[in-house]
Amino acid sequence: MKKTYTLLSLLGLTLIFFSCGGGGDNGKPSGPITPDKVAVTSVSLSKTTADLEIGSTLQLSATVSPSNATDKSVTWSSSNASAATVTPTGLVTGKAEGTSNITATAGGKSATCKVTVKKPAVAVTSVELDQTDITIKVGETQTLKATVKPDNASDKTVAWGSSKPDIASVDNNGKVTAIKEGVASITASCGGKTASCKVTVEKAIVPVVSITLSQTSLALTEGDSETITATINPIDASDQTVTWSSSNTSVAEVNSGNISAKSPGNTVITASCGDKSATCQVTVNAKVIEVTSITLSQTSLTLTEGDSKTITATINPSNATDKTVTWTSSNTGVAEVSNGNISAKSPGNVDITASCGGKSATCRVTVNEKIEITSIAMTNTEAVMFVGDDLHLGLHIYPVNSTDKNVTWISSNEEVVRVVNPYVFQNGNESIPYIHCVAIAEGSATITAKISGKVATCEISVIKSFPVVIGDRDDEDIDTY
């Protein structure tokens, strides 16, 4: 059937050719038939990604579809010829470390292979361990350090192994763990080179798990003494030696658990065994000495919303038995106090009171409204200075009665212009912060002022000297010095 269809198709084409103007007046063909062009539909490469060493080559091949495309000629190109080049036949050569997209183009279609060029591999010449013979006890660990030579070896990945992992195991970081008594060999391997360490595992000591005291808190009076005892757990721990210490020997001393009170105060008595410890909080009391008065470092204070200030309380006499101060605020909505630190909350007046032993002292606090800064402006936004000169640069803060006056001054280039000696100039009801700018060397610098989230700048250029003009200004030749 296929042959019949083929013959019929050829006969039909011949009839169509002659009947559709294929011949002249005499019935002969007027010229040859031009076949339609077959367009390229896609291009594919033998690889889409490849790694290549410097100096090495890679042959890429391109497949143009369809196979009967009229023009199957391929053009090759590299996106980064400094890393990799490509010849008209698709031969890629690594030139330097980096990446390049190698593209094959045919009939308006293209395909790309990402080529990564790396340095040639450097082989490992040796592996060394920081220790070749160690002794550890069951349950202990020790980390071995492997050094791979040369330093620039391409692959310095070390593989660790143990000849007897039931005696001593090792992890991927060289950490050796003693499992049971015996001897094992730990090996570090890299690039075909090895090094080993002999590991001897001995019987484990029984570690101290905990230590407890017969008392954890104790109150004594000057001159008194009391003995507390320490219990080591487990009872068969290898180390049964207890070390006693006092955090403040002027308050109380300790000797084999016997605590001797020396002077009023607090101290911590610690009993240690192995890496475990237990403590007893000891308070040494003296004869009761009553508080006669309490005074404050300030009796009046003005703050702004959001500000804070610490005042101190002095207890008299200085050797009063109880010098604990209690702080209170008459209106926590205006200001709060904690250990003498007063935090302003909202405008108003409040009394901060410190009390101790039935005595008290008061500080009257006035909290003013915080006035936010709306804008700032430099007295100069640009300036030219000469090496060695100085410039006083000011900052206008609006509104002038705003609360925050703390300006941060910054020079972008301290080697050209330095900012020193800030001060405040009072101009009527306006307080203007100023900074002293000193020209150090030729160049340029930006002076920045920051306050309450606002920023203002002044661009300063520093030159060596004035330009001196020689000759007529109308002349084309003008010299400057």
Short mmCIF file of C-alpha atoms in Angstrom, two decimals:
data_model
loop_
_atom_site.label_atom_id
_atom_site.label_comp_id
_atom_site.label_asym_id
_atom_site.label_seq_id
_atom_site.Cartn_x
_atom_site.Cartn_y
_atom_site.Cartn_z
CA MET A 1 0.00 0.00 0.00
CA LYS A 2 2.83 2.45 0.90
CA LYS A 3 4.39 2.05 -2.59
CA THR A 4 0.98 2.66 -4.24
CA TYR A 5 0.49 5.85 -2.21
CA THR A 6 3.98 7.03 -3.13
CA LEU A 7 3.43 6.51 -6.91
CA LEU A 8 0.06 8.25 -6.77
CA SER A 9 1.62 11.18 -4.88
CA LEU A 10 4.39 11.59 -7.47
CA LEU A 11 1.87 11.43 -10.34
CA GLY A 12 -0.31 14.05 -8.64
CA LEU A 13 2.60 16.42 -8.11
CA THR A 14 3.59 16.08 -11.80
CA LEU A 15 0.07 16.89 -13.00
CA ILE A 16 -0.20 19.87 -10.64
CA PHE A 17 3.14 21.23 -11.84
CA PHE A 18 2.18 21.22 -15.53
CA SER A 19 -1.40 22.33 -15.00
CA CYS A 20 -0.49 25.27 -12.77
CA GLY A 21 1.70 27.22 -15.16
CA GLY A 22 4.63 24.88 -14.91
CA GLY A 23 5.14 25.16 -18.72
CA GLY A 24 5.13 27.80 -21.45
CA ASP A 25 3.07 28.02 -24.51
CA ASN A 26 4.68 24.91 -25.82
CA GLY A 27 3.84 22.98 -22.61
CA LYS A 28 7.47 22.84 -21.34
CA PRO A 29 8.46 23.81 -17.68
CA SER A 30 9.54 27.46 -17.33
CA GLY A 31 12.12 26.79 -14.52
CA PRO A 32 13.19 24.57 -11.50
CA ILE A 33 11.02 24.14 -8.37
CA THR A 34 12.45 25.87 -5.19
CA PRO A 35 11.72 23.75 -2.05
CA ASP A 36 10.49 25.49 1.15
CA LYS A 37 13.15 26.23 3.88
CA VAL A 38 12.98 24.11 7.05
CA ALA A 39 13.47 26.32 10.15
CA VAL A 40 15.43 25.38 13.27
CA THR A 41 13.04 24.63 16.18
CA SER A 42 15.57 24.01 18.98
CA VAL A 43 19.22 23.59 19.91
CA SER A 44 20.46 21.30 22.71
CA LEU A 45 23.94 20.73 24.14
CA SER A 46 25.69 17.60 25.29
CA LYS A 47 26.05 19.24 28.74
CA THR A 48 24.23 22.07 30.50
CA THR A 49 26.74 22.42 33.36
CA ALA A 50 30.39 21.49 33.59
CA ASP A 51 33.42 21.93 35.89
CA LEU A 52 36.75 22.58 34.24
CA GLU A 53 40.26 23.10 35.56
CA ILE A 54 42.43 25.96 34.34
CA GLY A 55 44.23 24.82 31.16
CA SER A 56 41.89 21.89 30.57
CA THR A 57 39.48 21.55 27.65
CA LEU A 58 35.96 20.27 27.19
CA GLN A 59 34.35 19.36 23.88
CA LEU A 60 30.70 20.35 23.71
CA SER A 61 28.44 19.14 20.94
CA ALA A 62 25.25 20.82 19.77
CA THR A 63 22.21 19.07 18.34
CA VAL A 64 20.05 21.12 15.98
CA SER A 65 16.41 20.12 15.55
CA PRO A 66 14.79 19.13 13.30
CA SER A 67 17.49 17.05 11.69
CA ASN A 68 16.39 18.26 8.23
CA ALA A 69 16.68 21.95 9.10
CA THR A 70 17.84 23.94 6.06
CA ASP A 71 20.65 25.76 7.93
CA LYS A 72 22.22 23.75 10.76
CA SER A 73 25.34 25.86 11.13
CA VAL A 74 26.15 26.56 14.82
CA THR A 75 27.77 29.69 16.24
CA TRP A 76 29.57 29.35 19.59
CA SER A 77 30.15 32.16 22.15
CA SER A 78 31.40 32.67 25.73
CA SER A 79 29.84 35.15 28.19
CA ASN A 80 33.18 35.45 30.07
CA ALA A 81 36.19 34.82 27.86
CA SER A 82 38.55 35.65 30.74
CA ALA A 83 37.28 32.51 32.51
CA ALA A 84 36.65 30.21 29.51
CA THR A 85 36.91 30.45 25.73
CA VAL A 86 35.20 28.40 23.03
CA THR A 87 36.25 27.59 19.49
CA PRO A 88 33.95 27.54 16.44
CA THR A 89 33.77 23.76 16.90
CA GLY A 90 32.60 23.92 20.56
CA LEU A 91 35.95 23.20 22.23
CA VAL A 92 35.95 24.98 25.61
CA THR A 93 39.25 25.91 27.31
CA GLY A 94 39.53 26.93 31.00
CA LYS A 95 41.50 30.19 31.35
CA ALA A 96 41.02 31.45 34.94
CA GLU A 97 38.86 30.86 37.98
CA GLY A 98 35.29 31.96 37.41
CA THR A 99 32.15 31.04 35.48
CA SER A 100 31.10 31.49 31.88
CA ASN A 101 27.99 30.62 29.92
CA ILE A 102 28.94 28.85 26.70
CA THR A 103 26.15 29.38 24.14
CA ALA A 104 25.48 27.54 20.90
CA THR A 105 23.20 29.39 18.46
CA ALA A 106 21.59 28.13 15.22
CA GLY A 107 18.70 29.59 13.24
CA GLY A 108 17.77 32.03 16.02
CA LYS A 109 17.64 29.27 18.67
CA SER A 110 20.26 28.72 21.36
CA ALA A 111 21.32 26.51 24.26
CA THR A 112 23.72 27.26 27.12
CA CYS A 113 26.18 25.33 29.25
CA LYS A 114 27.33 26.93 32.51
CA VAL A 115 31.07 26.24 32.87
CA THR A 116 32.79 26.69 36.24
CA VAL A 117 36.57 27.01 35.99
CA LYS A 118 38.62 26.00 39.02
CA LYS A 119 42.29 25.80 39.91
CA PRO A 120 44.02 22.48 39.15
CA ALA A 121 43.76 19.98 41.99
CA VAL A 122 46.67 19.95 44.49
CA ALA A 123 47.41 16.46 45.83
CA VAL A 124 47.85 15.67 49.54
CA THR A 125 51.49 14.85 50.43
CA SER A 126 51.09 13.97 54.10
CA VAL A 127 48.77 13.83 57.12
CA GLU A 128 50.04 14.48 60.65
CA LEU A 129 48.33 14.19 64.05
CA ASP A 130 49.07 16.49 66.98
CA GLN A 131 49.39 13.39 69.20
CA THR A 132 50.50 9.85 68.43
CA ASP A 133 49.94 8.21 71.84
CA ILE A 134 47.28 9.16 74.41
CA THR A 135 45.80 7.62 77.54
CA ILE A 136 42.22 8.38 78.59
CA LYS A 137 39.72 6.89 80.99
CA VAL A 138 36.41 5.21 80.19
CA GLY A 139 33.78 7.85 79.50
CA GLU A 140 36.31 10.57 78.75
CA THR A 141 36.84 12.25 75.39
CA GLN A 142 39.81 13.86 73.68
CA THR A 143 39.99 15.56 70.32
CA LEU A 144 42.86 14.87 67.94
CA LYS A 145 43.92 17.49 65.42
CA ALA A 146 44.93 16.42 61.93
CA THR A 147 47.17 18.61 59.73
CA VAL A 148 47.00 18.01 55.97
CA LYS A 149 49.97 19.04 53.80
CA PRO A 150 50.41 21.01 51.67
CA ASP A 151 48.27 23.84 53.05
CA ASN A 152 46.79 24.45 49.60
CA ALA A 153 45.76 20.84 48.95
CA SER A 154 42.55 20.80 46.94
CA ASP A 155 40.71 18.33 49.16
CA LYS A 156 41.65 18.48 52.84
CA THR A 157 38.68 16.40 54.04
CA VAL A 158 39.89 14.02 56.75
CA ALA A 159 38.26 10.62 57.26
CA TRP A 160 38.58 9.24 60.80
CA GLY A 161 38.48 5.60 61.81
CA SER A 162 39.13 3.35 64.80
CA SER A 163 40.69 -0.11 64.72
CA LYS A 164 38.52 -1.08 67.71
CA PRO A 165 35.46 1.15 67.96
CA ASP A 166 34.18 -0.93 70.90
CA ILE A 167 37.19 0.32 72.89
CA ALA A 168 37.59 3.84 71.48
CA SER A 169 35.36 5.49 68.89
CA VAL A 170 36.06 8.62 66.88
CA ASP A 171 33.68 11.05 65.16
CA ASN A 172 34.12 13.05 61.96
CA ASN A 173 35.84 15.86 63.89
CA GLY A 174 38.55 13.68 65.47
CA LYS A 175 36.80 13.53 68.87
CA VAL A 176 37.85 10.25 70.54
CA THR A 177 35.49 8.69 73.09
CA ALA A 178 36.74 6.01 75.50
CA ILE A 179 34.24 3.11 75.61
CA LYS A 180 35.96 0.40 77.65
CA GLU A 181 39.43 -0.62 78.82
CA GLY A 182 41.84 -1.64 76.06
CA VAL A 183 43.99 -0.28 73.24
CA ALA A 184 42.84 1.03 69.87
CA SER A 185 44.42 2.83 66.93
CA ILE A 186 42.76 5.99 65.64
CA THR A 187 43.53 6.73 61.99
CA ALA A 188 43.16 9.97 60.05
CA SER A 189 43.14 9.60 56.25
CA CYS A 190 43.13 12.16 53.46
CA GLY A 191 44.02 11.87 49.78
CA GLY A 192 45.57 8.43 50.18
CA LYS A 193 47.78 9.52 53.12
CA THR A 194 47.25 8.42 56.73
CA ALA A 195 48.42 9.06 60.28
CA SER A 196 47.54 7.18 63.44
CA CYS A 197 47.43 7.61 67.20
CA LYS A 198 47.61 4.86 69.79
CA VAL A 199 44.80 5.21 72.33
CA THR A 200 45.00 3.44 75.69
CA VAL A 201 41.72 3.37 77.62
CA GLU A 202 41.96 2.92 81.38
CA LYS A 203 39.34 2.17 84.02
CA ALA A 204 37.10 5.14 84.69
CA ILE A 205 37.14 7.08 87.90
CA VAL A 206 33.87 7.40 89.78
CA PRO A 207 32.94 11.06 89.36
CA VAL A 208 31.28 13.20 91.97
CA VAL A 209 27.62 13.58 90.99
CA SER A 210 26.62 16.10 93.63
CA ILE A 211 27.49 17.62 96.97
CA THR A 212 24.93 18.70 99.57
CA LEU A 213 25.25 20.72 102.78
CA SER A 214 23.49 20.19 106.09
CA GLN A 215 22.32 23.83 105.88
CA THR A 216 21.86 26.14 102.89
CA SER A 217 21.27 29.34 104.88
CA LEU A 218 22.50 30.45 108.27
CA ALA A 219 22.22 33.54 110.49
CA LEU A 220 24.98 34.26 113.01
CA THR A 221 25.96 37.07 115.32
CA GLU A 222 29.44 38.58 115.43
CA GLY A 223 31.78 36.26 117.35
CA ASP A 224 29.58 33.17 117.00
CA SER A 225 30.51 30.01 115.09
CA GLU A 226 28.71 26.95 113.75
CA THR A 227 29.74 23.82 111.86
CA ILE A 228 27.96 22.54 108.77
CA THR A 229 28.67 19.20 107.06
CA ALA A 230 29.07 18.22 103.40
CA THR A 231 27.85 14.94 101.88
CA ILE A 232 29.48 13.62 98.67
CA ASN A 233 27.37 11.63 96.21
CA PRO A 234 27.84 8.85 95.30
CA ILE A 235 29.46 7.61 98.52
CA ASP A 236 32.06 5.65 96.47
CA ALA A 237 33.17 8.67 94.41
CA SER A 238 36.89 8.50 93.72
CA ASP A 239 37.46 12.01 95.03
CA GLN A 240 36.19 12.66 98.57
CA THR A 241 38.25 15.81 99.19
CA VAL A 242 36.12 18.81 100.13
CA THR A 243 37.46 22.36 99.72
CA TRP A 244 35.80 25.09 101.77
CA SER A 245 35.80 28.81 100.93
CA SER A 246 34.12 32.07 101.92
CA SER A 247 33.22 34.76 99.40
CA ASN A 248 33.93 37.42 102.06
CA THR A 249 36.36 36.40 104.82
CA SER A 250 35.89 39.77 106.56
CA VAL A 251 32.29 38.70 107.26
CA ALA A 252 32.89 35.01 108.04
CA GLU A 253 35.70 32.50 107.74
CA VAL A 254 35.34 28.74 107.28
CA ASN A 255 37.66 25.85 108.22
CA SER A 256 36.59 22.25 107.52
CA GLY A 257 32.95 23.33 107.67
CA ASN A 258 33.30 25.40 110.87
CA ILE A 259 32.02 28.94 110.16
CA SER A 260 33.28 31.82 112.32
CA ALA A 261 31.32 35.10 112.19
CA LYS A 262 33.64 38.13 112.03
CA SER A 263 31.59 41.22 111.19
CA PRO A 264 28.09 42.15 110.01
CA GLY A 265 27.34 41.37 106.42
CA ASN A 266 26.65 38.55 104.01
CA THR A 267 28.92 35.89 102.64
CA VAL A 268 28.60 32.68 100.69
CA ILE A 269 30.23 29.57 102.12
CA THR A 270 31.07 27.11 99.34
CA ALA A 271 31.98 23.45 99.61
CA SER A 272 33.57 22.01 96.45
CA CYS A 273 34.50 18.48 95.44
CA GLY A 274 35.58 17.60 91.92
CA ASP A 275 33.62 19.92 89.65
CA LYS A 276 30.59 20.00 91.93
CA SER A 277 29.80 22.52 94.63
CA ALA A 278 27.13 23.55 97.13
CA THR A 279 26.63 26.83 98.96
CA CYS A 280 25.31 28.17 102.22
CA GLN A 281 24.17 31.79 102.43
CA VAL A 282 25.47 33.22 105.71
CA THR A 283 24.23 36.45 107.27
CA VAL A 284 26.21 37.87 110.16
CA ASN A 285 24.23 40.26 112.34
CA ALA A 286 25.56 42.85 114.77
CA LYS A 287 23.96 44.52 117.77
CA VAL A 288 20.97 46.52 116.58
CA ILE A 289 21.96 50.13 115.87
CA GLU A 290 18.95 52.29 115.14
CA VAL A 291 18.72 54.62 112.15
CA THR A 292 18.84 58.26 113.34
CA SER A 293 18.32 59.98 109.99
CA ILE A 294 18.25 59.56 106.23
CA THR A 295 19.37 62.18 103.71
CA LEU A 296 19.06 62.33 99.93
CA SER A 297 21.65 63.49 97.40
CA GLN A 298 18.97 65.84 96.01
CA THR A 299 15.86 67.28 97.61
CA SER A 300 14.43 68.77 94.40
CA LEU A 301 14.74 67.68 90.81
CA THR A 302 13.40 68.72 87.42
CA LEU A 303 13.04 66.08 84.69
CA THR A 304 11.52 65.83 81.23
CA GLU A 305 9.06 63.13 80.17
CA GLY A 306 10.97 59.95 79.37
CA ASP A 307 14.13 60.99 81.26
CA SER A 308 15.51 59.25 84.34
CA LYS A 309 17.81 60.24 87.19
CA THR A 310 19.26 58.32 90.11
CA ILE A 311 19.47 59.88 93.55
CA THR A 312 21.17 58.27 96.52
CA ALA A 313 20.14 57.90 100.13
CA THR A 314 22.60 58.15 103.03
CA ILE A 315 21.72 56.35 106.26
CA ASN A 316 22.96 57.70 109.58
CA PRO A 317 24.77 56.41 111.46
CA SER A 318 26.80 54.57 108.85
CA ASN A 319 26.93 51.46 111.07
CA ALA A 320 23.16 51.24 111.55
CA THR A 321 22.08 47.62 111.75
CA ASP A 322 19.35 47.82 109.11
CA LYS A 323 20.21 50.13 106.21
CA THR A 324 17.53 48.80 103.86
CA VAL A 325 15.95 51.70 101.97
CA THR A 326 12.38 51.60 100.67
CA TRP A 327 11.58 53.97 97.81
CA THR A 328 8.06 55.25 97.04
CA SER A 329 6.42 57.73 94.68
CA SER A 330 3.40 59.83 95.68
CA ASN A 331 2.15 59.68 92.08
CA THR A 332 3.44 56.86 89.87
CA GLY A 333 1.59 58.37 86.93
CA VAL A 334 4.01 61.32 87.08
CA ALA A 335 7.20 59.45 88.10
CA GLU A 336 8.20 55.98 89.26
CA VAL A 337 11.20 55.09 91.42
CA SER A 338 13.22 51.91 91.79
CA ASN A 339 16.33 51.75 94.01
CA GLY A 340 16.65 55.51 93.74
CA ASN A 341 16.32 55.60 89.95
CA ILE A 342 13.50 58.03 89.11
CA SER A 343 11.73 57.59 85.75
CA ALA A 344 9.66 60.56 84.52
CA LYS A 345 6.31 59.44 83.05
CA SER A 346 4.13 62.53 82.48
CA PRO A 347 4.06 66.27 83.34
CA GLY A 348 3.34 67.14 86.98
CA ASN A 349 4.79 67.19 90.49
CA VAL A 350 5.55 64.20 92.67
CA ASP A 351 7.31 63.44 95.97
CA ILE A 352 9.90 60.66 95.95
CA THR A 353 10.40 59.31 99.47
CA ALA A 354 13.21 57.12 100.83
CA SER A 355 12.46 55.34 104.11
CA CYS A 356 14.68 53.32 106.44
CA GLY A 357 14.25 52.29 110.10
CA GLY A 358 11.27 54.57 110.64
CA LYS A 359 13.09 57.59 109.14
CA SER A 360 12.41 59.15 105.75
CA ALA A 361 13.55 61.90 103.36
CA THR A 362 11.76 63.40 100.37
CA CYS A 363 12.80 64.77 96.98
CA ARG A 364 10.32 67.03 95.19
CA VAL A 365 10.31 66.12 91.49
CA THR A 366 8.85 68.29 88.73
CA VAL A 367 8.28 66.55 85.38
CA ASN A 368 8.07 68.86 82.37
CA GLU A 369 6.42 68.04 79.06
CA LYS A 370 8.74 66.67 76.42
CA ILE A 371 8.76 68.93 73.35
CA GLU A 372 9.75 66.96 70.24
CA ILE A 373 12.15 68.35 67.66
CA THR A 374 10.40 69.00 64.33
CA SER A 375 13.41 70.03 62.24
CA ILE A 376 17.07 71.01 62.36
CA ALA A 377 19.26 73.11 60.08
CA MET A 378 23.01 73.72 59.86
CA THR A 379 24.28 77.31 59.97
CA ASN A 380 26.22 76.28 56.85
CA THR A 381 25.32 73.55 54.37
CA GLU A 382 28.61 73.83 52.49
CA ALA A 383 31.96 75.50 53.12
CA VAL A 384 35.47 75.82 51.76
CA MET A 385 38.36 75.74 54.24
CA PHE A 386 42.10 76.01 54.00
CA VAL A 387 44.47 73.54 55.60
CA GLY A 388 45.05 74.63 59.20
CA ASP A 389 41.90 76.78 59.40
CA ASP A 390 38.92 76.16 61.66
CA LEU A 391 35.19 76.68 61.29
CA HIS A 392 32.52 77.05 63.96
CA LEU A 393 29.50 75.15 62.69
CA GLY A 394 26.15 75.60 64.44
CA LEU A 395 22.86 73.73 64.43
CA HIS A 396 19.44 75.42 64.68
CA ILE A 397 16.93 73.20 66.49
CA TYR A 398 13.22 73.83 65.97
CA PRO A 399 11.21 74.57 67.92
CA VAL A 400 13.75 76.46 70.01
CA ASN A 401 12.14 75.23 73.23
CA SER A 402 12.42 71.56 72.26
CA THR A 403 13.61 69.33 75.09
CA ASP A 404 16.46 67.31 73.57
CA LYS A 405 19.72 69.22 73.19
CA ASN A 406 22.09 66.27 72.86
CA VAL A 407 23.67 66.54 69.41
CA THR A 408 25.98 63.90 67.93
CA TRP A 409 28.57 65.38 65.55
CA ILE A 410 30.30 63.15 63.00
CA SER A 411 32.97 63.79 60.33
CA SER A 412 32.91 61.41 57.39
CA ASN A 413 36.68 61.86 56.98
CA GLU A 414 38.61 62.65 60.16
CA GLU A 415 41.86 62.78 58.16
CA VAL A 416 40.51 65.83 56.30
CA VAL A 417 38.25 67.56 58.85
CA ARG A 418 38.00 66.82 62.57
CA VAL A 419 35.17 67.87 64.88
CA VAL A 420 36.23 68.92 68.40
CA ASN A 421 35.14 70.98 71.42
CA PRO A 422 31.33 71.15 71.14
CA TYR A 423 29.68 74.07 72.95
CA VAL A 424 26.33 75.87 73.16
CA PHE A 425 25.80 79.50 72.15
CA GLN A 426 22.83 81.29 73.69
CA ASN A 427 21.14 83.62 71.21
CA GLY A 428 18.19 85.15 73.04
CA ASN A 429 15.83 82.29 73.86
CA GLU A 430 17.56 79.96 71.38
CA SER A 431 20.33 77.61 72.51
CA ILE A 432 22.45 76.82 69.44
CA PRO A 433 24.82 73.81 69.68
CA TYR A 434 28.15 74.48 67.91
CA ILE A 435 31.08 72.30 66.91
CA HIS A 436 34.65 73.27 66.13
CA CYS A 437 35.70 71.96 62.64
CA VAL A 438 39.49 71.81 62.08
CA ALA A 439 40.87 71.41 58.54
CA ILE A 440 43.67 68.81 58.63
CA ALA A 441 44.47 68.06 54.99
CA GLU A 442 43.24 68.66 51.46
CA GLY A 443 40.11 66.77 50.51
CA SER A 444 36.44 66.77 51.34
CA ALA A 445 34.34 65.67 54.29
CA THR A 446 30.70 65.67 55.29
CA ILE A 447 29.93 66.96 58.77
CA THR A 448 26.74 65.36 60.10
CA ALA A 449 24.66 66.42 63.10
CA LYS A 450 22.17 63.92 64.55
CA ILE A 451 19.55 64.56 67.24
CA SER A 452 16.22 62.87 68.02
CA GLY A 453 16.25 61.03 64.70
CA LYS A 454 16.88 64.22 62.71
CA VAL A 455 19.95 64.66 60.48
CA ALA A 456 21.59 67.74 58.97
CA THR A 457 24.84 67.94 56.98
CA CYS A 458 27.46 70.39 55.78
CA GLU A 459 29.76 69.56 52.85
CA ILE A 460 33.28 70.92 53.48
CA SER A 461 36.06 71.15 50.90
CA VAL A 462 39.59 71.71 52.19
CA ILE A 463 42.13 73.29 49.84
CA LYS A 464 45.78 74.08 50.30
CA SER A 465 45.74 77.82 49.52
CA PHE A 466 44.03 80.59 47.59
CA PRO A 467 44.47 80.43 43.79
CA VAL A 468 46.64 83.39 42.65
CA VAL A 469 45.86 84.76 39.18
CA ILE A 470 48.79 86.09 37.12
CA GLY A 471 48.07 88.13 34.02
CA ASP A 472 45.01 89.81 32.52
CA ARG A 473 41.70 88.02 33.23
CA ASP A 474 40.80 88.53 29.55
CA ASP A 475 43.91 86.62 28.48
CA GLU A 476 43.51 82.99 27.58
CA ASP A 477 46.73 82.06 29.40
CA ILE A 478 46.16 82.30 33.15
CA ASP A 479 48.54 80.71 35.70
CA THR A 480 47.41 79.71 39.17
CA TYR A 481 49.55 78.87 42.15
#
